[in-house]
mmCIF file of C-alpha atoms in Angstrom:
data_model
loop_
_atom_site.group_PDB
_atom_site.id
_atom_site.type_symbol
_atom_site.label_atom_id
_atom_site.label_comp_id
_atom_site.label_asym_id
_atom_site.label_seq_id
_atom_site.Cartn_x
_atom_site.Cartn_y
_atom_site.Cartn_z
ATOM 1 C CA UNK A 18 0.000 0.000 0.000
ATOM 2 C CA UNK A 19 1.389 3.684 -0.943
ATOM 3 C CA UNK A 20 1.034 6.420 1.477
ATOM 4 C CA UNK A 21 0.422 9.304 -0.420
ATOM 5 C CA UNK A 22 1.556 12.013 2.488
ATOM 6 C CA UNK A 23 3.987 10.646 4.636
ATOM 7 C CA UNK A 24 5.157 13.292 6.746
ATOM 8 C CA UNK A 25 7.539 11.856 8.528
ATOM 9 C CA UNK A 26 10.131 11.728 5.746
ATOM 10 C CA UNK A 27 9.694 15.102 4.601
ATOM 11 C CA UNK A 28 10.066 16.301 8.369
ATOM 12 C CA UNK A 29 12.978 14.698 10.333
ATOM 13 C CA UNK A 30 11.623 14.677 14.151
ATOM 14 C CA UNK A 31 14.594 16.034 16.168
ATOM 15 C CA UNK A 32 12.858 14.845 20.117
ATOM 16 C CA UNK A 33 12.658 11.440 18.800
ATOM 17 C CA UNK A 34 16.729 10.631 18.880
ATOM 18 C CA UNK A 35 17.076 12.505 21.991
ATOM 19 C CA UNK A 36 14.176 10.473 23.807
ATOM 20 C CA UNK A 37 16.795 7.526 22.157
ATOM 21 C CA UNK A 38 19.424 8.561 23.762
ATOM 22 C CA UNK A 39 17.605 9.180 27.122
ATOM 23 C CA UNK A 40 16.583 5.556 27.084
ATOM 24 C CA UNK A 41 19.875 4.107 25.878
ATOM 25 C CA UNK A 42 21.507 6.198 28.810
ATOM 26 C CA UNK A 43 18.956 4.433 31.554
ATOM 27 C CA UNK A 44 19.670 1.300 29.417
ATOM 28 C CA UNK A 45 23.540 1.647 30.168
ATOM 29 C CA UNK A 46 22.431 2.614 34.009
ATOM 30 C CA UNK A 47 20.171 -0.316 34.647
ATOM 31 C CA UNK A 48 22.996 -2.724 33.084
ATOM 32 C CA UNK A 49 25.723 -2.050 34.717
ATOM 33 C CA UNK A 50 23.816 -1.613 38.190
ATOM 34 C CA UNK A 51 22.886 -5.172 36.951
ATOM 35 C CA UNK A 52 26.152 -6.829 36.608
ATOM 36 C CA UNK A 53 28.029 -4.533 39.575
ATOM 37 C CA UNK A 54 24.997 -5.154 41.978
ATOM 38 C CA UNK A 55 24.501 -1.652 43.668
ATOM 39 C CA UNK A 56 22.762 1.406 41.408
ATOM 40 C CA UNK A 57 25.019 3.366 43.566
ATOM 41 C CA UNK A 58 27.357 4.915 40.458
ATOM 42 C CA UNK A 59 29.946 5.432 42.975
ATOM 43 C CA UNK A 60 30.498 2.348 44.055
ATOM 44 C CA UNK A 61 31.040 1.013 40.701
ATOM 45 C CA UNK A 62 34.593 -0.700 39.356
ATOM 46 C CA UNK A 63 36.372 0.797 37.254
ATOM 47 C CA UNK A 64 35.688 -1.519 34.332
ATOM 48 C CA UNK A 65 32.527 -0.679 34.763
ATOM 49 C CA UNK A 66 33.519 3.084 34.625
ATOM 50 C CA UNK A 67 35.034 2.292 31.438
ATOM 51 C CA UNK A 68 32.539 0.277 29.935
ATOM 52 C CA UNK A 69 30.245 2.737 30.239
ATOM 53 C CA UNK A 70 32.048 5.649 29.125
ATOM 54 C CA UNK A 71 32.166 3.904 26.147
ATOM 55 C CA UNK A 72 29.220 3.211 25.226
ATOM 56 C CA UNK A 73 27.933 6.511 26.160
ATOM 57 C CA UNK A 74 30.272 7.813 23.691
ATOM 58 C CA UNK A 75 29.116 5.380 21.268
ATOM 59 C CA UNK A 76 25.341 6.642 21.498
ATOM 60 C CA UNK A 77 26.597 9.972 21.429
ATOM 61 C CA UNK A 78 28.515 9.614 18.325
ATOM 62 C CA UNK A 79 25.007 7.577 16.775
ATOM 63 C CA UNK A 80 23.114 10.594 17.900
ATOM 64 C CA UNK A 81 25.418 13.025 16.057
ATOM 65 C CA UNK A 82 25.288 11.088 12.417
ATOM 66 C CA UNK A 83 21.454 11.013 12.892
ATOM 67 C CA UNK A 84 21.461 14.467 13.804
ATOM 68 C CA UNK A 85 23.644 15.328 11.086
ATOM 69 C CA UNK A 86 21.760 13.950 8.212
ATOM 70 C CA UNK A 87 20.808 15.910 5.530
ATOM 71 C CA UNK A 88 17.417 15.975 4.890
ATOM 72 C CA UNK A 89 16.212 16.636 1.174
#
């Protein structure tokens, strides 16, 4: 079926990848609080530390390239 107005693609949403990243964030959070036992972030190891740090900075850089896109 062919949608003949399909705003969505005209009209990049720019709370949608934030609300993403939000998520992904308290994703990373619950996780690690998971695995390390205590959702005490200052208690954590520091493999922990750098496990997250990464893959905050991974979201981050996913949120840039979607944020980024041209839109034509």
């Amino acid at each position: 079926m062919q949608v003949i107005k399909e705003y969505r693609r005209q009209t990049p949403s720019y709370t949608i990848p934030f609300l993403y990243v939000f998520f992904e964030i308290l994703l990373i959070w619950i996780s690690i609080s998971i695995i390390e036992g205590s959702i005490n972030i200052l208690t954590w190891t520091l493999l922990s530390y750098l496990i997250s740090i990464i893959w905050v900075l991974y979201t981050f850089s996913k949120l840039k390239k979607i944020t980024t896109t041209n839109y034509q």
